[in-house]
PDB file of C-alpha atoms and ligand atoms in Angstrom:
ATOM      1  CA  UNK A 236     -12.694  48.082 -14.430  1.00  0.00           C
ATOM      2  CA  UNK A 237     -11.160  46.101 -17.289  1.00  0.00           C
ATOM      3  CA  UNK A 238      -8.906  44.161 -14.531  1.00  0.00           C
ATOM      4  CA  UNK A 239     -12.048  43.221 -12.363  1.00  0.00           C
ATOM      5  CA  UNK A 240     -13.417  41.655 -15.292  1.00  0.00           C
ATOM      6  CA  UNK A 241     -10.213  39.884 -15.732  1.00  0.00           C
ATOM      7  CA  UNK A 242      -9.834  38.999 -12.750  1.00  0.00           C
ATOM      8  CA  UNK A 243     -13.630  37.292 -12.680  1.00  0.00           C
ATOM      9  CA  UNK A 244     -13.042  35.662 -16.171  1.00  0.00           C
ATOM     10  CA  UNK A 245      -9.857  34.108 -14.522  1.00  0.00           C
ATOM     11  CA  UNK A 246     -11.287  33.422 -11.616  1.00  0.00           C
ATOM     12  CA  UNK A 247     -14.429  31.395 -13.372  1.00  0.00           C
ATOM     13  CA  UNK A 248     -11.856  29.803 -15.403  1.00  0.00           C
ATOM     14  CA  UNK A 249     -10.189  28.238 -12.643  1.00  0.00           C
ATOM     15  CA  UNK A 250     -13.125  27.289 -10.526  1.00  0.00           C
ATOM     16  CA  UNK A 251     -14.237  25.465 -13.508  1.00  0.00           C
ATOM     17  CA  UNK A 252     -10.742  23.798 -14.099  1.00  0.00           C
ATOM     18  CA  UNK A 253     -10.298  22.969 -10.375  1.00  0.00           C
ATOM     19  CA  UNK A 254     -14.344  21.398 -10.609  1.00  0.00           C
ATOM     20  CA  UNK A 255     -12.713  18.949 -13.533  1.00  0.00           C
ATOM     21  CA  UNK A 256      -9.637  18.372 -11.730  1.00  0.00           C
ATOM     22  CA  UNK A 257     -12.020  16.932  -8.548  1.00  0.00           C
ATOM     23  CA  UNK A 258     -14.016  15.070 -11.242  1.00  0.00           C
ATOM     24  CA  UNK A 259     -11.328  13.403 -13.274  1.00  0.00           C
ATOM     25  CA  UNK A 260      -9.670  12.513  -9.561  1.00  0.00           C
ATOM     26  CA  UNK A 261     -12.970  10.726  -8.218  1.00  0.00           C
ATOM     27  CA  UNK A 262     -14.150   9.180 -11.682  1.00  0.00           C
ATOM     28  CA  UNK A 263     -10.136   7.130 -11.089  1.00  0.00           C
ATOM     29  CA  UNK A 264     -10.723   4.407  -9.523  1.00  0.00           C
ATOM     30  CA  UNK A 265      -8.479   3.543  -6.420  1.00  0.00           C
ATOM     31  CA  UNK A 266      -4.876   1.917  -6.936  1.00  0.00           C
ATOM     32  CA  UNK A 267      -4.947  -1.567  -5.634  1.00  0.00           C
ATOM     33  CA  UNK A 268      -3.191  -1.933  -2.470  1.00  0.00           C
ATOM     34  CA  UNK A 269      -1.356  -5.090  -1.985  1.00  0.00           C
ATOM     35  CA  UNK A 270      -2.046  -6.372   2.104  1.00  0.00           C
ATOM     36  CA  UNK A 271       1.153  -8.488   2.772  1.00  0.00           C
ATOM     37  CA  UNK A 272       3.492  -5.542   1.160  1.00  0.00           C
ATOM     38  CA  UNK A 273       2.295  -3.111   2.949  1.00  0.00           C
ATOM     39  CA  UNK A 274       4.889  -1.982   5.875  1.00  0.00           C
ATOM     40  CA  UNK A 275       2.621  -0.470   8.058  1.00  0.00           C
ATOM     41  CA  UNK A 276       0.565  -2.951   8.859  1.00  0.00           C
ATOM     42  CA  UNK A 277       1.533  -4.927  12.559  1.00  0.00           C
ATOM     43  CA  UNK A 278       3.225  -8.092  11.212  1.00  0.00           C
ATOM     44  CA  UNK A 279       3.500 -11.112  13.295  1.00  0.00           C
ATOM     45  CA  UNK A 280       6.929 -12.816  13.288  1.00  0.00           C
ATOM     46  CA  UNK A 281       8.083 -16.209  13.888  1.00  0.00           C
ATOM     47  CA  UNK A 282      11.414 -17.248  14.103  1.00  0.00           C
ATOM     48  CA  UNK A 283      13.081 -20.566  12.169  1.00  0.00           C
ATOM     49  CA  UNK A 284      14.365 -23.053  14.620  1.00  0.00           C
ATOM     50  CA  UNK A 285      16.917 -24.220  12.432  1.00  0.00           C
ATOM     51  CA  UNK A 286      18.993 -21.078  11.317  1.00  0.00           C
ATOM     52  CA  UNK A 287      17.309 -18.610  14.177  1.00  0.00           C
ATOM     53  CA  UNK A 288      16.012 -16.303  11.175  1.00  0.00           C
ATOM     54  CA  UNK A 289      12.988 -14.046  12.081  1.00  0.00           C
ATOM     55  CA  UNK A 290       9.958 -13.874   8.946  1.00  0.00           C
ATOM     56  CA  UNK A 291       6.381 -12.925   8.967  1.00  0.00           C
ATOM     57  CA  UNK A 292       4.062 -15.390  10.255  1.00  0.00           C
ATOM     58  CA  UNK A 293       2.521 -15.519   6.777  1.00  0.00           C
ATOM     59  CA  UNK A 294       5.748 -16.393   5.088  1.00  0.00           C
ATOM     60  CA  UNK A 295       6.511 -19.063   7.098  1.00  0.00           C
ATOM     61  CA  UNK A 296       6.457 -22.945   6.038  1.00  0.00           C
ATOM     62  CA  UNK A 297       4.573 -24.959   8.834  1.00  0.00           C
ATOM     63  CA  UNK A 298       5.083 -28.470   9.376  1.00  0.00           C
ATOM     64  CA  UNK A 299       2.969 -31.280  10.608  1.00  0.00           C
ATOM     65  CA  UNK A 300       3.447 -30.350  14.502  1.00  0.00           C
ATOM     66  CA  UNK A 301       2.878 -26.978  13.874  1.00  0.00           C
ATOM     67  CA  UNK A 302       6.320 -25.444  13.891  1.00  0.00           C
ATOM     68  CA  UNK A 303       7.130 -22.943  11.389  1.00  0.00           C
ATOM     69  CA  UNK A 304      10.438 -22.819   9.343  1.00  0.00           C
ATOM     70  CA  UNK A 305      11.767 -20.351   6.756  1.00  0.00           C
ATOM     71  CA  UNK A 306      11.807 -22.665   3.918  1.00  0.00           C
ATOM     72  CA  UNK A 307      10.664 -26.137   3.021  1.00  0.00           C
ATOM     73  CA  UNK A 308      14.065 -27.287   2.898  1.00  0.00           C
ATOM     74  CA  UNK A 309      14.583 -25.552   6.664  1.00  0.00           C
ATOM     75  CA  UNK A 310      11.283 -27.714   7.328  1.00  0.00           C
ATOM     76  CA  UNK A 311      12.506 -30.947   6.054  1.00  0.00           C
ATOM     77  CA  UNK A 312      15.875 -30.412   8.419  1.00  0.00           C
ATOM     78  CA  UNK A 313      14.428 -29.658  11.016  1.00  0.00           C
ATOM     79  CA  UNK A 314      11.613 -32.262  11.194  1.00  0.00           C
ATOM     80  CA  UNK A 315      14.521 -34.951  11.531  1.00  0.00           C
TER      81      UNK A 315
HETATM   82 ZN1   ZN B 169      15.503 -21.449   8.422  1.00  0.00          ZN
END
């Protein structure tokens, strides 16, 4: 008998604890995500035509015609 109530004093105990834990967890607010870091997401490459190297579309330099370089110095280059 002493053990059952043991048992139901522990047992409140850590229904009450695990109720706080759920609180404290949805009271947190969400961690910001960063879009462009994240590595799951479908990326769409492009590839330099001056030194061949691939990069997300979002990375890339455009120039007036369109084309998309690495770098504004791969831009200037290859706009000659
Ligand atoms: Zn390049």
């Amino acid at each position: 008998m002493k053990y059952l109530v043991l048992f139901a004093i522990l047992a409140v105990v850590y229904l009450l604890w695990r109720g706080q834990q759920r609180r404290a967890r949805a009271d947190a607010p969400p961690r910001p995500q960063p879009r462009a870091a994240d590595p799951a997401l479908p990326q769409d490459m492009v590839q330099c035509p001056v030194c061949a190297l691939h990069l997300p579309r979002n990375e890339a330099v455009a120039d007036p015609q369109g084309r998309l370089y690495c770098s504004p110095e791969h831009r200037a280059s290859g706009a000659r």
